Coordinates of C-alpha atoms (C1' of nucleotides) in Angstrom, one line a residue:
Chain A
X1 CA 0.0 0.0 0.0
X2 CA 3.0 2.3 0.2
X3 CA 2.8 3.1 -3.5
X4 CA -0.8 4.0 -3.3
X5 CA -0.4 6.1 -0.2
X6 CA 2.7 7.9 -1.5
X7 CA 1.0 8.8 -4.7
X8 CA -2.0 10.0 -2.7
X9 CA 0.1 12.5 -0.9
X10 CA 1.5 14.1 -3.9
X11 CA -1.1 13.4 -6.6
X12 CA -4.4 12.8 -4.9
X13 CA -6.8 11.1 -7.2
X14 CA -9.9 12.9 -6.0
X15 CA -8.6 16.2 -7.4
X16 CA -10.0 18.1 -4.5
X17 CA -7.6 21.0 -4.8
X18 CA -8.4 21.6 -8.4
X19 CA -12.1 21.4 -7.7
X20 CA -11.9 23.9 -4.9
X21 CA -9.8 26.2 -7.1
X22 CA -12.3 25.9 -9.9
X23 CA -15.2 26.6 -7.6
X24 CA -13.5 29.7 -6.3
X25 CA -12.7 30.9 -9.8
X26 CA -16.3 30.3 -10.8
X27 CA -17.6 32.2 -7.7
X28 CA -15.6 35.3 -8.6
X29 CA -16.7 35.2 -12.2
X30 CA -20.3 34.7 -11.2
X31 CA -20.3 37.4 -8.6
X32 CA -18.8 40.0 -11.0
X33 CA -21.0 38.9 -13.9
X34 CA -24.2 39.0 -12.0
X35 CA -23.4 42.5 -10.6
X36 CA -22.6 43.8 -14.1
X37 CA -25.7 42.3 -15.5
X38 CA -28.0 43.9 -13.0
X39 CA -26.3 47.3 -13.3
X40 CA -26.4 47.3 -17.0
X41 CA -30.1 46.5 -16.8
X42 CA -30.7 49.1 -14.1
X43 CA -28.7 52.0 -15.5
X44 CA -29.0 51.4 -19.3
X45 CA -31.9 49.0 -19.8
X46 CA -29.6 46.6 -21.7
X47 CA -28.9 42.9 -21.3
X48 CA -25.4 41.6 -20.8
X49 CA -25.2 39.5 -24.0
X50 CA -26.1 42.5 -26.1
X51 CA -23.4 44.6 -24.3
X52 CA -20.9 41.8 -25.0
X53 CA -21.8 41.7 -28.7
X54 CA -21.5 45.5 -29.0
X55 CA -18.2 45.3 -27.3
X56 CA -16.9 42.9 -29.9
X57 CA -18.1 45.2 -32.7
X58 CA -16.6 48.2 -31.1
X59 CA -13.2 46.5 -31.4
X60 CA -13.8 45.8 -35.1
X61 CA -14.6 49.0 -37.0
X62 CA -14.9 47.1 -40.3
X63 CA -17.5 44.8 -38.9
X64 CA -17.6 41.1 -38.1
X65 CA -19.4 38.1 -39.6
X66 CA -21.8 36.2 -37.4
X67 CA -19.4 33.3 -37.3
X68 CA -16.6 35.5 -36.1
X69 CA -18.8 36.9 -33.4
X70 CA -19.8 33.4 -32.4
X71 CA -16.2 32.4 -31.9
X72 CA -15.1 35.5 -30.1
X73 CA -18.0 35.5 -27.7
X74 CA -17.7 31.7 -27.3
X75 CA -21.4 31.1 -27.8
X76 CA -23.3 29.1 -30.4
X77 CA -24.2 30.3 -33.9
X78 CA -27.9 30.4 -33.3
X79 CA -27.4 32.5 -30.3
X80 CA -25.7 35.2 -32.3
X81 CA -28.4 35.2 -34.9
X82 CA -31.0 36.0 -32.3
X83 CA -28.9 38.7 -30.6
X84 CA -28.2 40.4 -33.9
X85 CA -31.8 40.4 -34.9
X86 CA -32.8 42.2 -31.7
X87 CA -30.0 44.7 -32.0
X88 CA -31.1 45.3 -35.6
X89 CA -34.6 46.1 -34.4
X90 CA -33.2 48.6 -31.9
X91 CA -31.0 50.2 -34.6
X92 CA -27.8 49.5 -32.7
X93 CA -26.1 47.5 -35.5
X94 CA -26.5 47.3 -39.3
X95 CA -25.7 44.6 -41.8
X96 CA -23.1 45.1 -44.5
X97 CA -23.7 43.6 -47.9
X98 CA -21.0 41.1 -48.7
X99 CA -20.5 40.7 -52.4
X100 CA -17.7 38.1 -52.3
X101 CA -19.4 35.5 -50.2
X102 CA -23.2 35.5 -50.0
X103 CA -23.3 33.0 -47.2
X104 CA -21.8 35.4 -44.7
X105 CA -23.4 38.6 -43.4
X106 CA -21.2 41.1 -41.6
X107 CA -22.5 43.4 -38.9
X108 CA -21.2 46.6 -37.5
X109 CA -22.2 49.3 -35.0
X110 CA -24.4 52.2 -36.2
X111 CA -23.8 55.7 -35.0
X112 CA -26.4 55.2 -32.4
X113 CA -24.7 52.0 -31.4
X114 CA -21.4 53.6 -31.0
X115 CA -22.8 56.4 -28.9
X116 CA -24.8 54.0 -26.7
X117 CA -21.9 51.7 -26.2
X118 CA -19.5 54.5 -25.3
X119 CA -21.6 55.5 -22.3
X120 CA -22.0 52.0 -21.2
X121 CA -18.3 51.1 -21.6
X122 CA -17.3 54.1 -19.4
X123 CA -19.6 52.9 -16.6
X124 CA -18.5 49.3 -17.1
X125 CA -14.8 50.3 -16.7
X126 CA -15.5 52.3 -13.5
X127 CA -17.5 49.4 -12.0
X128 CA -14.6 47.0 -12.6
X129 CA -12.1 49.5 -11.3
X130 CA -14.1 49.6 -8.0
X131 CA -14.5 45.8 -7.8
X132 CA -10.8 45.2 -8.2
X133 CA -9.8 48.2 -6.0
X134 CA -8.9 46.1 -2.9
X135 CA -6.6 43.7 -4.8
X136 CA -3.0 44.9 -4.7
X137 CA -1.4 45.8 -8.0
X138 CA 1.3 43.2 -7.8
X139 CA -1.3 40.5 -7.2
X140 CA -3.3 41.7 -10.2
X141 CA -0.2 41.3 -12.4
X142 CA 0.4 37.8 -11.1
X143 CA -3.3 36.9 -11.6
X144 CA -3.1 38.1 -15.2
X145 CA -0.1 35.9 -15.8
X146 CA -1.5 32.8 -14.1
X147 CA -4.8 33.1 -15.9
X148 CA -2.9 33.2 -19.1
X149 CA -1.2 29.9 -18.1
X150 CA -4.5 28.4 -17.1
X151 CA -6.0 29.4 -20.5
X152 CA -3.2 27.6 -22.2
X153 CA -3.5 24.6 -20.0
X154 CA -7.3 24.3 -20.5
X155 CA -7.0 24.8 -24.3
X156 CA -4.4 22.0 -24.5
X157 CA -6.6 19.6 -22.6
X158 CA -9.7 20.5 -24.6
X159 CA -7.9 19.9 -27.9
X160 CA -6.6 16.6 -26.9
X161 CA -9.0 13.6 -26.9
Chain B
X1 CA -2.5 69.5 -17.2
X2 CA 0.3 68.0 -15.0
X3 CA -2.2 66.8 -12.5
X4 CA -4.3 65.1 -15.0
X5 CA -1.4 63.4 -16.7
X6 CA 0.2 62.4 -13.5
X7 CA -2.9 60.8 -12.3
X8 CA -3.4 59.1 -15.6
X9 CA -0.1 57.4 -15.2
X10 CA -0.9 55.8 -11.9
X11 CA -4.7 55.7 -11.8
X12 CA -5.9 55.7 -15.4
X13 CA -9.6 56.6 -15.6
X14 CA -10.4 54.2 -18.4
X15 CA -9.7 51.1 -16.2
X16 CA -8.3 49.3 -19.1
X17 CA -6.2 47.0 -17.0
X18 CA -9.0 45.9 -14.8
X19 CA -11.2 45.4 -17.9
X20 CA -8.6 43.2 -19.5
X21 CA -8.1 41.2 -16.3
X22 CA -11.8 40.7 -16.0
X23 CA -12.1 39.5 -19.6
X24 CA -9.3 37.1 -19.1
X25 CA -10.9 35.7 -15.9
X26 CA -14.2 35.4 -17.8
X27 CA -12.6 33.6 -20.7
X28 CA -11.1 31.0 -18.4
X29 CA -14.3 30.5 -16.5
X30 CA -16.3 30.2 -19.7
X31 CA -13.9 27.8 -21.4
X32 CA -13.9 25.5 -18.4
X33 CA -17.7 25.8 -17.8
X34 CA -18.5 25.1 -21.5
X35 CA -16.3 22.1 -21.6
X36 CA -17.7 20.6 -18.4
X37 CA -21.3 21.3 -19.6
X38 CA -20.8 19.4 -22.8
X39 CA -19.0 16.5 -21.2
X40 CA -21.7 16.1 -18.6
X41 CA -24.3 16.0 -21.3
X42 CA -22.2 13.7 -23.5
X43 CA -21.2 11.2 -20.8
X44 CA -24.1 11.4 -18.3
X45 CA -27.0 13.0 -20.1
X46 CA -27.3 15.6 -17.4
X47 CA -27.2 19.4 -17.5
X48 CA -24.7 21.5 -15.6
X49 CA -27.3 23.3 -13.4
X50 CA -28.7 20.0 -12.2
X51 CA -25.2 18.7 -11.5
X52 CA -24.5 21.9 -9.5
X53 CA -27.6 21.5 -7.5
X54 CA -26.8 17.9 -6.7
X55 CA -23.3 18.9 -5.7
X56 CA -24.7 21.3 -3.1
X57 CA -27.0 18.6 -1.7
X58 CA -24.1 16.2 -1.5
X59 CA -22.3 18.5 0.8
X60 CA -25.4 18.8 3.0
X61 CA -26.6 15.3 4.1
X62 CA -29.4 16.8 6.1
X63 CA -30.9 18.6 3.1
X64 CA -31.2 22.2 2.2
X65 CA -34.1 24.6 1.8
X66 CA -34.8 26.0 -1.6
X67 CA -33.7 29.4 -0.3
X68 CA -30.4 28.1 0.9
X69 CA -29.8 26.4 -2.5
X70 CA -30.6 29.6 -4.2
X71 CA -28.0 31.6 -2.2
X72 CA -25.3 28.9 -2.4
X73 CA -25.7 28.5 -6.2
X74 CA -26.0 32.3 -6.7
X75 CA -29.1 32.0 -8.8
X76 CA -32.6 33.3 -8.5
X77 CA -35.3 31.6 -6.4
X78 CA -37.6 30.7 -9.3
X79 CA -34.7 29.0 -11.0
X80 CA -34.2 26.6 -8.1
X81 CA -37.9 25.8 -8.0
X82 CA -37.8 24.6 -11.6
X83 CA -34.6 22.6 -11.2
X84 CA -35.9 20.9 -8.1
X85 CA -39.1 20.0 -9.8
X86 CA -37.3 18.3 -12.7
X87 CA -34.9 16.5 -10.4
X88 CA -38.0 15.3 -8.4
X89 CA -39.5 13.9 -11.6
X90 CA -36.2 12.0 -12.2
X91 CA -36.1 10.7 -8.7
X92 CA -32.8 12.2 -7.9
X93 CA -34.0 14.3 -4.9
X94 CA -36.8 14.1 -2.4
X95 CA -38.6 16.7 -0.3
X96 CA -38.5 16.5 3.5
X97 CA -41.5 17.5 5.5
X98 CA -40.7 20.5 7.7
X99 CA -42.9 20.6 10.8
X100 CA -41.3 23.6 12.4
X101 CA -41.7 26.1 9.5
X102 CA -44.3 25.3 6.9
X103 CA -43.0 28.0 4.5
X104 CA -39.9 26.1 3.8
X105 CA -39.4 22.8 2.0
X106 CA -36.1 21.1 2.4
X107 CA -34.7 18.8 -0.3
X108 CA -32.1 16.1 -0.2
X109 CA -30.5 13.5 -2.5
X110 CA -32.2 10.1 -2.8
X111 CA -30.2 6.9 -2.9
X112 CA -30.3 7.0 -6.7
X113 CA -29.2 10.7 -6.5
X114 CA -26.2 9.8 -4.4
X115 CA -25.2 7.0 -6.7
X116 CA -25.7 9.1 -9.8
X117 CA -23.7 12.0 -8.4
X118 CA -20.8 9.9 -7.2
X119 CA -20.1 8.7 -10.7
X120 CA -20.3 12.2 -12.1
X121 CA -18.2 13.8 -9.4
X122 CA -15.4 11.4 -10.0
X123 CA -15.3 12.3 -13.7
X124 CA -15.7 15.9 -12.9
X125 CA -12.7 15.9 -10.7
X126 CA -10.6 14.1 -13.2
X127 CA -11.5 16.6 -15.9
X128 CA -10.5 19.5 -13.7
X129 CA -7.3 17.8 -12.8
X130 CA -6.4 17.5 -16.4
X131 CA -7.4 21.1 -17.2
X132 CA -5.2 22.5 -14.5
X133 CA -2.4 20.0 -15.1
X134 CA -0.1 22.5 -16.9
X135 CA -0.4 25.2 -14.2
X136 CA 2.5 24.8 -11.8
X137 CA 1.6 24.0 -8.2
X138 CA 2.9 27.2 -6.7
X139 CA 1.0 29.3 -9.2
X140 CA -2.2 27.4 -8.2
X141 CA -1.6 28.3 -4.6
X142 CA -1.1 31.9 -5.4
X143 CA -4.2 31.9 -7.7
X144 CA -6.2 30.5 -4.8
X145 CA -5.1 33.3 -2.5
X146 CA -5.6 36.1 -5.0
X147 CA -9.0 34.9 -5.9
X148 CA -9.9 35.0 -2.2
X149 CA -8.8 38.6 -2.1
X150 CA -10.7 39.4 -5.3
X151 CA -13.9 37.8 -3.8
X152 CA -13.5 40.0 -0.7
X153 CA -12.9 43.1 -2.9
X154 CA -15.9 42.5 -5.0
X155 CA -18.2 41.7 -2.1
X156 CA -17.1 44.9 -0.4
X157 CA -17.9 46.9 -3.5
X158 CA -21.3 45.2 -4.1
X159 CA -22.4 45.8 -0.5
X160 CA -21.6 49.5 -0.6
X161 CA -23.9 51.9 -2.5
Chain C
dC1 C1' -20.7 21.4 -66.6
dG2 C1' -22.7 18.7 -62.7
dC3 C1' -21.5 16.4 -58.4
dT4 C1' -19.8 16.3 -53.8
dG5 C1' -18.5 18.1 -49.6
dA6 C1' -17.6 21.9 -46.6
dT7 C1' -18.9 26.3 -44.7
dT8 C1' -22.1 29.7 -43.1
dC9 C1' -26.3 31.2 -41.4
dT10 C1' -30.9 30.2 -39.8
dT11 C1' -34.5 27.7 -37.6
dT12 C1' -36.4 24.8 -34.0
dA13 C1' -37.2 22.5 -29.6
dA14 C1' -36.0 22.0 -25.0
dG15 C1' -34.2 23.9 -21.2
dC16 C1' -32.1 27.6 -18.3
dT17 C1' -32.2 32.3 -16.2
dT18 C1' -33.7 36.5 -14.5
dG19 C1' -36.6 39.9 -12.4
dA20 C1' -40.9 41.0 -10.8
dA21 C1' -45.1 40.0 -8.5
dA22 C1' -48.2 37.1 -5.9
dG23 C1' -49.3 34.1 -2.2
dA24 C1' -48.6 31.6 2.1
dA25 C1' -46.7 31.3 6.6
dA26 C1' -44.1 32.9 10.5
dG27 C1' -42.5 36.4 13.8
dC28 C1' -43.0 40.9 16.0
dC29 C1' -45.2 44.3 18.6
dG30 C1' -48.6 47.3 20.5
Chain D
dC1 C1' -55.5 39.3 19.6
dG2 C1' -54.8 42.1 15.1
dG3 C1' -51.9 44.4 12.1
dC4 C1' -47.3 44.8 10.1
dT5 C1' -43.1 43.1 8.4
dT6 C1' -40.2 39.6 6.9
dT7 C1' -39.2 35.3 4.9
dC8 C1' -39.9 31.6 1.7
dT9 C1' -41.8 29.6 -2.3
dT10 C1' -44.1 29.7 -6.6
dT11 C1' -45.6 31.6 -10.9
dC12 C1' -45.0 34.3 -15.0
dA13 C1' -43.1 36.7 -19.1
dA14 C1' -39.2 37.8 -21.5
dG15 C1' -35.0 36.7 -23.0
dC16 C1' -30.8 33.7 -23.3
dT17 C1' -28.6 29.2 -24.5
dT18 C1' -27.5 25.0 -26.6
dA19 C1' -27.7 21.2 -29.7
dA20 C1' -29.4 19.5 -33.8
dA21 C1' -31.4 19.9 -38.1
dG22 C1' -32.2 22.5 -42.3
dA23 C1' -31.2 25.8 -46.2
dA24 C1' -28.1 28.5 -49.0
dT25 C1' -23.7 29.2 -50.9
dC26 C1' -19.1 28.2 -52.1
dA27 C1' -15.1 25.4 -53.7
dG28 C1' -12.9 21.6 -55.7
dC29 C1' -13.0 17.9 -59.0
dG30 C1' -14.1 14.6 -62.5

DNA sequence: CGCTGATTCTTTAAGCTTGAAAGAAAGCCG
DNA sequence: CGGCTTTCTTTCAAGCTTAAAGAATCAGCG
């Protein structure tokens, strides 16, 4: 039993540590996301998914295809279809005719969309600044680096069968 | 303009750093959550919210009220009602008569629920172990600590007007 | 040219989620 | 005791989300 117990000390099979770490990460993300969601609704009458979509378009002045939006937002294709349709109704985004490939339809922010997003982005940044305020600057830098490593680690595991 | 520029160097008003940090945290959480969601569906035919609810009950052998479940899972009350109803139909949980307070209804895992959850939890732990495998152990410890600080920081900001 | 397969978007059904409102039950207090 | 507040659960509408299936287009190839 020495082998089993020795391995247990250093590489426990129950993965309790990883599970706790994951739950803590999830708790932080959920807390922040819930708070941002409710503030966006309260102060701007907008849902979080629509804000996220507009944020992607803000970073791409030439517009994005629905597929590109789907990949960047890490949501399904059909999801993006519905979000774009509702943003079209509200006049926040517009479609761009695509002569080269008629399967794709690109989308970009309208003037109204840019203006609306600018106001929300300012508040959004201020909220995050306040939420992170009590985390020391060096810890933030370390967090940024470790999360990059985690992203790489997860991606490697997902890609391998 | 010296004041403004000086302040900009040390406390930029756009909160770009905090926003990037938040987006990276969100990306990690979303990647892991999506992967776990699809594996739970593929291997066990169960949805992530139901797994989460069963995980809470597993940690509370005496059962939990719906309100306690709602707070621990950080979701709305009505959400828990629906999840419990569908788990009741599947025989995974059972209600406990509560003589002291007839407003509350406690819920706990059935035998079938315990057995079903045990199999899923083992796989769940193994998945997380693999996803975190490429993150060095010291970094994990630091991550754990910094996330605790972040949790405190966010909670403090949320509670204050 | 026509065929085949891949890509892209849309649609559909089922389930999840919130926020708000309603109802039931308990506790408090004059 | 009666009224008030709080707590807990449920219901409801609107919107989000996924997975899977379908439709349209493109690209390559015989």
